[in-house]
Amino acid sequence: MPLLKDVKKGDVKEEKKAARDDGGEAKRGKAAAAGQKTKAPAAKDERKDAVGQKPDTPAAFTAPSQSTQSMSPEVKELYPPDQIKVVSLNDIMDVSNSQSISKTQYVQNDEGKRVAIKEPSEPQKAVLDQQLFDKHYGYRRVDLTLGRKVHWHFKQVLKWRKVDWAHFFMGRVPITKWLPSYNWITDLRADVLGGVMLSIMSLPQGLAYGYLVGVPPIYGLITATFGPLVYTIFGSSRHNSPGCFAIAALMVGGVVEQFAHVDDVQAAIENTHQPNICCKSASSVIEPEAAIGVTSSITFLVGLWQIFFGLLNAGLLAVWLSDHLVQGLTSGAAVHVFTSQLKAMTGVDGVPPTSEPFGLIKFYLCFFRRLHTIKLPCIIISLVGNFLLLLSSYFIDPIIKKWTNLKFPMELLLVSFSILLVFLSEGTRYQINVPVVGKVESGFPSPQVPSFNLVGELVWHGISIAIISFVIHIALAKLVSKKFHYEIDVNQEWFALGAMNTISSFFGCFVGGSSIGRTMTQVKFGTTSQLSTMVCCFIMVGFVYGAGAFIYHLPKAVLACIILCAMKDLYIQLFRGFRLCRESTVDFMIFFVTLVSVILINVNTGLVIGIVFALLTVVFRTQWADSTCMGRIPGTSDFKGLGHYRSAEEIPGIKVFRFDAPLYFANAELFILSVHNACGLNPVLVKAKLIERAAAEKAKEAMDDSSEANKTSSRDMQLRVVGRRLADASVDSVAEDPAEHVVTQLTHIIIA
């Protein structure tokens, strides 16, 4: 390409070539044909002329006019200011009259300076609407329905080879990936120690959560054995510890209270002794077989829902449950758990269940009216138990942590000591009369198909429990995986939890989930895989077969203490949640509405109310979206809000407008009004003003017979921001069409 020494607008001469030989001429011809930049020697006195310009010798123009201070650092580095020739903006493009678009290319002249050349102008493309655009460029309508997607995926599956099927199987059964590559030399010790500590924690928690559900406590140990063992096969998290989970146990316990068969005769006898109408709804005796049947049914249904969500790739469902919503949900559930354990810790009888709507209010009304039934041994055991558990958590464990990762087994010691104390005092004058667990059969029950009699009534309960247990589980999994830098398959976690609950339901287990305490214990011990969970399950098998004979004298108050102290973080979270009002009013309202709904009604209904309220806040924020005009910061290419930055300046003739929300039908009117206010121009008011002035002008012309100059002067009235194109003076004045009025001062509106 020939070198350019200088450029004149509208006229370019062809540069005289000083080729040394034919070979050099041929090389330059090839380079020009290929579109490459090639240097060629030229005399400094020679100039180009625009007359007779050829297509391969385009007219040149220079870079847009701007100060070197307004250039970004990247542009300054690529094109130094002393090598750029600056011209005004009008030399590049006339905004109002431009009919063509030119392509630019930077070349280097013999003085080493960069100049910009302009290739031959091309006519602008016609402006097409969507229908003409689709017709001109051959738009093809694609079927995006669910049936079409299923059909497409089915066709792709039919094309799979053995490698694809193997990859699919390994993705659905992650143990086939990590177990063959497991490092038995370096990782086995940490996993075994972690599994032993998990079993020590799972034993008392399993007994306590079984009691919370309303089934014999031995089924808590069975749940802590079967469920985690299934998860080790299908789960993608290396550190999550599934099993008994307080919130899931509370929700299942509410279902058991509502649907399990009761001893109506015993309930009638108890209700006749209640002193007031509030206590007439006191809880009646629930048969263990009926409770186990309802537990198996709801667990099976929860597992099916979770598998279904996994097949639908519903991993993004957790996004709709914000952190503040989950915080309010779990805090409200913690209040229910605390209330449900007051009966065991105080020994007060004749109180109603808390699972019914407004059951918490009824419970406390009856509880305070029946304080005279408090059992002193239960109070003493509860106070001592809670004190020892909190002492271990906040004082003993931090001291031990300095030398070892082992956790002090205060829960196990408390269970053992309380059993021994009650057993030794039996039959003596110092006998401790407190409610105990009683006779429990040891061993695993034979598998039975869950009953489907209550499926229609349990559907909604199954959906809510499935979602809540998954959300808390996946939050823990993501937290730990981020710390240890590995990925979690969210949809596979749906499938893993579903398989865990579905299979374990055949053995009378209740819904499980990941526990924060057990998961963090695995992290502290440095476990690297779910092998630690396997070790825990094998140890729990021994407890299941031998625990029945030992837990007969276990006080229920001790189990209540273990449940409360296991949820101490949720009680702390409850008080911390009120600090959100200082950070974000909307987030605090989501937390507060969910919390109050869960406390006053129940967990299932509170979840729905919380989700609906959270979605409404999103809608309201889009309807009341903020908007602002933006100005350019001098010396930069940044545009910021005029109300936020004093140095921001508007560009004459251009309005840069920002609307902080997606544009849709609900906020379309707000958007238009905001644009009108920002630009200081409302077309409706302008039209009304024009019509009013036209009518006034017509009336004045009819009354005034002055000279033609005065008439012309009266017709030349203008608005401050609009000009009018008037008809010929010889035509009678009529009301102007609003289309005849055009903006003269405001030339561009940019929506950012």
PDB file of C-alpha atoms in Angstrom, residues 324-493:
ATOM      1  CA  HIS A 324     -32.141 -14.059  54.149  1.00  0.00           C
ATOM      2  CA  LEU A 325     -35.204 -16.177  53.399  1.00  0.00           C
ATOM      3  CA  VAL A 326     -33.395 -19.350  54.485  1.00  0.00           C
ATOM      4  CA  GLN A 327     -32.140 -17.509  57.557  1.00  0.00           C
ATOM      5  CA  GLY A 328     -35.676 -16.563  58.567  1.00  0.00           C
ATOM      6  CA  LEU A 329     -36.936 -20.061  57.795  1.00  0.00           C
ATOM      7  CA  THR A 330     -34.313 -21.873  59.865  1.00  0.00           C
ATOM      8  CA  SER A 331     -34.576 -19.372  62.720  1.00  0.00           C
ATOM      9  CA  GLY A 332     -38.333 -19.844  62.881  1.00  0.00           C
ATOM     10  CA  ALA A 333     -37.902 -23.617  62.788  1.00  0.00           C
ATOM     11  CA  ALA A 334     -35.421 -23.324  65.668  1.00  0.00           C
ATOM     12  CA  VAL A 335     -38.105 -21.576  67.725  1.00  0.00           C
ATOM     13  CA  HIS A 336     -40.463 -24.482  67.029  1.00  0.00           C
ATOM     14  CA  VAL A 337     -37.771 -26.975  68.042  1.00  0.00           C
ATOM     15  CA  PHE A 338     -37.124 -25.122  71.296  1.00  0.00           C
ATOM     16  CA  THR A 339     -40.830 -25.016  72.082  1.00  0.00           C
ATOM     17  CA  SER A 340     -41.350 -28.696  71.329  1.00  0.00           C
ATOM     18  CA  GLN A 341     -38.579 -29.674  73.768  1.00  0.00           C
ATOM     19  CA  LEU A 342     -39.916 -27.649  76.696  1.00  0.00           C
ATOM     20  CA  LYS A 343     -42.283 -30.466  77.572  1.00  0.00           C
ATOM     21  CA  ALA A 344     -39.434 -32.971  77.979  1.00  0.00           C
ATOM     22  CA  MET A 345     -37.131 -30.545  79.797  1.00  0.00           C
ATOM     23  CA  THR A 346     -39.735 -29.400  82.322  1.00  0.00           C
ATOM     24  CA  GLY A 347     -41.986 -32.440  82.605  1.00  0.00           C
ATOM     25  CA  VAL A 348     -45.136 -30.368  82.002  1.00  0.00           C
ATOM     26  CA  ASP A 349     -47.915 -32.508  80.547  1.00  0.00           C
ATOM     27  CA  GLY A 350     -51.210 -31.762  78.837  1.00  0.00           C
ATOM     28  CA  VAL A 351     -49.866 -29.227  76.320  1.00  0.00           C
ATOM     29  CA  PRO A 352     -50.988 -29.141  72.658  1.00  0.00           C
ATOM     30  CA  PRO A 353     -48.712 -29.833  69.676  1.00  0.00           C
ATOM     31  CA  THR A 354     -46.975 -26.961  67.904  1.00  0.00           C
ATOM     32  CA  SER A 355     -47.350 -28.229  64.338  1.00  0.00           C
ATOM     33  CA  GLU A 356     -50.848 -26.778  63.869  1.00  0.00           C
ATOM     34  CA  PRO A 357     -51.400 -23.192  62.637  1.00  0.00           C
ATOM     35  CA  PHE A 358     -50.991 -20.823  65.585  1.00  0.00           C
ATOM     36  CA  GLY A 359     -50.051 -23.878  67.631  1.00  0.00           C
ATOM     37  CA  LEU A 360     -47.167 -22.000  69.236  1.00  0.00           C
ATOM     38  CA  ILE A 361     -49.569 -19.519  70.833  1.00  0.00           C
ATOM     39  CA  LYS A 362     -51.806 -22.289  72.124  1.00  0.00           C
ATOM     40  CA  PHE A 363     -48.809 -24.174  73.458  1.00  0.00           C
ATOM     41  CA  TYR A 364     -47.514 -21.298  75.585  1.00  0.00           C
ATOM     42  CA  LEU A 365     -50.976 -20.424  76.887  1.00  0.00           C
ATOM     43  CA  CYS A 366     -51.411 -23.969  78.128  1.00  0.00           C
ATOM     44  CA  PHE A 367     -47.791 -24.290  79.228  1.00  0.00           C
ATOM     45  CA  PHE A 368     -47.924 -21.319  81.600  1.00  0.00           C
ATOM     46  CA  ARG A 369     -51.282 -22.417  82.982  1.00  0.00           C
ATOM     47  CA  ARG A 370     -49.882 -25.852  83.800  1.00  0.00           C
ATOM     48  CA  LEU A 371     -46.596 -24.833  85.392  1.00  0.00           C
ATOM     49  CA  HIS A 372     -47.750 -26.519  88.585  1.00  0.00           C
ATOM     50  CA  THR A 373     -47.066 -29.887  86.900  1.00  0.00           C
ATOM     51  CA  ILE A 374     -43.342 -29.204  86.505  1.00  0.00           C
ATOM     52  CA  LYS A 375     -41.085 -32.073  87.601  1.00  0.00           C
ATOM     53  CA  LEU A 376     -38.035 -30.905  89.519  1.00  0.00           C
ATOM     54  CA  PRO A 377     -35.758 -33.801  88.408  1.00  0.00           C
ATOM     55  CA  CYS A 378     -36.416 -32.893  84.764  1.00  0.00           C
ATOM     56  CA  ILE A 379     -35.492 -29.266  85.435  1.00  0.00           C
ATOM     57  CA  ILE A 380     -32.257 -30.260  87.187  1.00  0.00           C
ATOM     58  CA  ILE A 381     -31.229 -32.703  84.445  1.00  0.00           C
ATOM     59  CA  SER A 382     -31.980 -30.100  81.758  1.00  0.00           C
ATOM     60  CA  LEU A 383     -29.996 -27.348  83.466  1.00  0.00           C
ATOM     61  CA  VAL A 384     -27.001 -29.583  84.135  1.00  0.00           C
ATOM     62  CA  GLY A 385     -27.111 -31.097  80.654  1.00  0.00           C
ATOM     63  CA  ASN A 386     -27.296 -27.755  78.843  1.00  0.00           C
ATOM     64  CA  PHE A 387     -24.541 -26.337  81.042  1.00  0.00           C
ATOM     65  CA  LEU A 388     -22.181 -29.237  80.305  1.00  0.00           C
ATOM     66  CA  LEU A 389     -22.870 -29.156  76.566  1.00  0.00           C
ATOM     67  CA  LEU A 390     -22.304 -25.406  76.325  1.00  0.00           C
ATOM     68  CA  LEU A 391     -19.195 -25.682  78.496  1.00  0.00           C
ATOM     69  CA  SER A 392     -17.785 -28.275  76.131  1.00  0.00           C
ATOM     70  CA  SER A 393     -18.652 -26.263  73.043  1.00  0.00           C
ATOM     71  CA  TYR A 394     -17.299 -22.879  74.123  1.00  0.00           C
ATOM     72  CA  PHE A 395     -14.478 -23.716  76.549  1.00  0.00           C
ATOM     73  CA  ILE A 396     -13.283 -27.330  76.413  1.00  0.00           C
ATOM     74  CA  ASP A 397     -13.251 -27.740  72.621  1.00  0.00           C
ATOM     75  CA  PRO A 398     -11.211 -24.542  71.981  1.00  0.00           C
ATOM     76  CA  ILE A 399      -8.621 -25.707  74.517  1.00  0.00           C
ATOM     77  CA  ILE A 400      -8.369 -29.201  73.010  1.00  0.00           C
ATOM     78  CA  LYS A 401      -8.174 -27.724  69.521  1.00  0.00           C
ATOM     79  CA  LYS A 402      -4.702 -26.351  70.307  1.00  0.00           C
ATOM     80  CA  TRP A 403      -3.279 -29.890  70.467  1.00  0.00           C
ATOM     81  CA  THR A 404      -5.618 -32.027  68.367  1.00  0.00           C
ATOM     82  CA  ASN A 405      -8.557 -31.898  65.994  1.00  0.00           C
ATOM     83  CA  LEU A 406     -10.528 -34.294  68.173  1.00  0.00           C
ATOM     84  CA  LYS A 407     -13.780 -33.012  69.615  1.00  0.00           C
ATOM     85  CA  PHE A 408     -14.532 -33.669  73.247  1.00  0.00           C
ATOM     86  CA  PRO A 409     -17.399 -36.257  73.257  1.00  0.00           C
ATOM     87  CA  MET A 410     -19.539 -34.487  75.825  1.00  0.00           C
ATOM     88  CA  GLU A 411     -22.819 -35.668  74.229  1.00  0.00           C
ATOM     89  CA  LEU A 412     -21.785 -39.321  74.450  1.00  0.00           C
ATOM     90  CA  LEU A 413     -20.550 -38.922  78.030  1.00  0.00           C
ATOM     91  CA  LEU A 414     -23.760 -37.153  79.029  1.00  0.00           C
ATOM     92  CA  VAL A 415     -25.899 -39.947  77.563  1.00  0.00           C
ATOM     93  CA  SER A 416     -23.829 -42.664  79.226  1.00  0.00           C
ATOM     94  CA  PHE A 417     -23.716 -40.932  82.608  1.00  0.00           C
ATOM     95  CA  SER A 418     -27.456 -40.181  82.664  1.00  0.00           C
ATOM     96  CA  ILE A 419     -28.334 -43.784  81.745  1.00  0.00           C
ATOM     97  CA  LEU A 420     -26.051 -45.082  84.477  1.00  0.00           C
ATOM     98  CA  LEU A 421     -27.439 -42.633  87.036  1.00  0.00           C
ATOM     99  CA  VAL A 422     -31.085 -43.498  86.387  1.00  0.00           C
ATOM    100  CA  PHE A 423     -30.329 -47.225  86.268  1.00  0.00           C
ATOM    101  CA  LEU A 424     -28.455 -47.232  89.585  1.00  0.00           C
ATOM    102  CA  SER A 425     -31.115 -45.157  91.345  1.00  0.00           C
ATOM    103  CA  GLU A 426     -33.952 -47.442  90.285  1.00  0.00           C
ATOM    104  CA  GLY A 427     -35.532 -49.319  93.212  1.00  0.00           C
ATOM    105  CA  THR A 428     -33.855 -47.155  95.846  1.00  0.00           C
ATOM    106  CA  ARG A 429     -35.189 -44.297  97.919  1.00  0.00           C
ATOM    107  CA  TYR A 430     -33.146 -41.961  95.698  1.00  0.00           C
ATOM    108  CA  GLN A 431     -34.905 -43.139  92.542  1.00  0.00           C
ATOM    109  CA  ILE A 432     -35.023 -40.462  89.851  1.00  0.00           C
ATOM    110  CA  ASN A 433     -38.570 -40.305  88.502  1.00  0.00           C
ATOM    111  CA  VAL A 434     -38.202 -38.805  85.040  1.00  0.00           C
ATOM    112  CA  PRO A 435     -39.657 -39.840  81.661  1.00  0.00           C
ATOM    113  CA  VAL A 436     -37.275 -42.291  79.948  1.00  0.00           C
ATOM    114  CA  VAL A 437     -37.050 -43.742  76.446  1.00  0.00           C
ATOM    115  CA  GLY A 438     -38.284 -47.153  77.528  1.00  0.00           C
ATOM    116  CA  LYS A 439     -38.099 -50.482  75.741  1.00  0.00           C
ATOM    117  CA  VAL A 440     -36.663 -50.361  72.234  1.00  0.00           C
ATOM    118  CA  GLU A 441     -36.090 -53.292  69.911  1.00  0.00           C
ATOM    119  CA  SER A 442     -32.540 -53.682  68.664  1.00  0.00           C
ATOM    120  CA  GLY A 443     -31.496 -54.437  65.101  1.00  0.00           C
ATOM    121  CA  PHE A 444     -32.717 -53.360  61.704  1.00  0.00           C
ATOM    122  CA  PRO A 445     -36.372 -53.911  60.804  1.00  0.00           C
ATOM    123  CA  SER A 446     -37.293 -55.948  57.769  1.00  0.00           C
ATOM    124  CA  PRO A 447     -37.872 -53.767  54.698  1.00  0.00           C
ATOM    125  CA  GLN A 448     -41.496 -52.859  54.028  1.00  0.00           C
ATOM    126  CA  VAL A 449     -43.145 -50.930  51.231  1.00  0.00           C
ATOM    127  CA  PRO A 450     -44.420 -47.565  52.537  1.00  0.00           C
ATOM    128  CA  SER A 451     -48.164 -47.069  52.729  1.00  0.00           C
ATOM    129  CA  PHE A 452     -49.784 -44.993  49.991  1.00  0.00           C
ATOM    130  CA  ASN A 453     -53.064 -44.284  51.768  1.00  0.00           C
ATOM    131  CA  LEU A 454     -52.068 -40.724  52.669  1.00  0.00           C
ATOM    132  CA  VAL A 455     -50.192 -39.820  49.478  1.00  0.00           C
ATOM    133  CA  GLY A 456     -52.778 -37.256  48.371  1.00  0.00           C
ATOM    134  CA  GLU A 457     -52.640 -35.427  51.699  1.00  0.00           C
ATOM    135  CA  LEU A 458     -48.857 -35.590  51.993  1.00  0.00           C
ATOM    136  CA  VAL A 459     -47.975 -34.212  48.540  1.00  0.00           C
ATOM    137  CA  TRP A 460     -47.584 -30.601  49.632  1.00  0.00           C
ATOM    138  CA  HIS A 461     -45.693 -31.568  52.771  1.00  0.00           C
ATOM    139  CA  GLY A 462     -43.362 -33.688  50.642  1.00  0.00           C
ATOM    140  CA  ILE A 463     -42.553 -30.815  48.273  1.00  0.00           C
ATOM    141  CA  SER A 464     -41.774 -28.342  51.062  1.00  0.00           C
ATOM    142  CA  ILE A 465     -39.605 -30.795  53.026  1.00  0.00           C
ATOM    143  CA  ALA A 466     -37.772 -31.839  49.850  1.00  0.00           C
ATOM    144  CA  ILE A 467     -36.938 -28.247  48.920  1.00  0.00           C
ATOM    145  CA  ILE A 468     -35.902 -27.113  52.400  1.00  0.00           C
ATOM    146  CA  SER A 469     -33.648 -30.093  53.063  1.00  0.00           C
ATOM    147  CA  PHE A 470     -32.033 -29.681  49.643  1.00  0.00           C
ATOM    148  CA  VAL A 471     -31.441 -25.935  50.008  1.00  0.00           C
ATOM    149  CA  ILE A 472     -29.648 -26.311  53.336  1.00  0.00           C
ATOM    150  CA  HIS A 473     -27.713 -29.329  52.045  1.00  0.00           C
ATOM    151  CA  ILE A 474     -26.523 -27.607  48.873  1.00  0.00           C
ATOM    152  CA  ALA A 475     -25.584 -24.434  50.762  1.00  0.00           C
ATOM    153  CA  LEU A 476     -23.224 -26.468  52.951  1.00  0.00           C
ATOM    154  CA  ALA A 477     -21.885 -28.395  49.960  1.00  0.00           C
ATOM    155  CA  LYS A 478     -21.073 -25.217  48.022  1.00  0.00           C
ATOM    156  CA  LEU A 479     -19.459 -23.608  51.064  1.00  0.00           C
ATOM    157  CA  VAL A 480     -17.088 -26.520  51.626  1.00  0.00           C
ATOM    158  CA  SER A 481     -16.380 -27.187  47.944  1.00  0.00           C
ATOM    159  CA  LYS A 482     -15.399 -23.558  47.446  1.00  0.00           C
ATOM    160  CA  LYS A 483     -12.956 -23.828  50.327  1.00  0.00           C
ATOM    161  CA  PHE A 484     -11.315 -26.978  48.941  1.00  0.00           C
ATOM    162  CA  HIS A 485     -11.573 -26.015  45.244  1.00  0.00           C
ATOM    163  CA  TYR A 486     -13.717 -28.736  43.720  1.00  0.00           C
ATOM    164  CA  GLU A 487     -17.008 -28.681  41.869  1.00  0.00           C
ATOM    165  CA  ILE A 488     -20.443 -29.774  43.019  1.00  0.00           C
ATOM    166  CA  ASP A 489     -23.009 -31.194  40.593  1.00  0.00           C
ATOM    167  CA  VAL A 490     -26.191 -29.544  41.852  1.00  0.00           C
ATOM    168  CA  ASN A 491     -28.551 -31.766  39.877  1.00  0.00           C
ATOM    169  CA  GLN A 492     -26.676 -34.860  41.034  1.00  0.00           C
ATOM    170  CA  GLU A 493     -27.201 -33.718  44.628  1.00  0.00           C
TER     171      GLU A 493
END
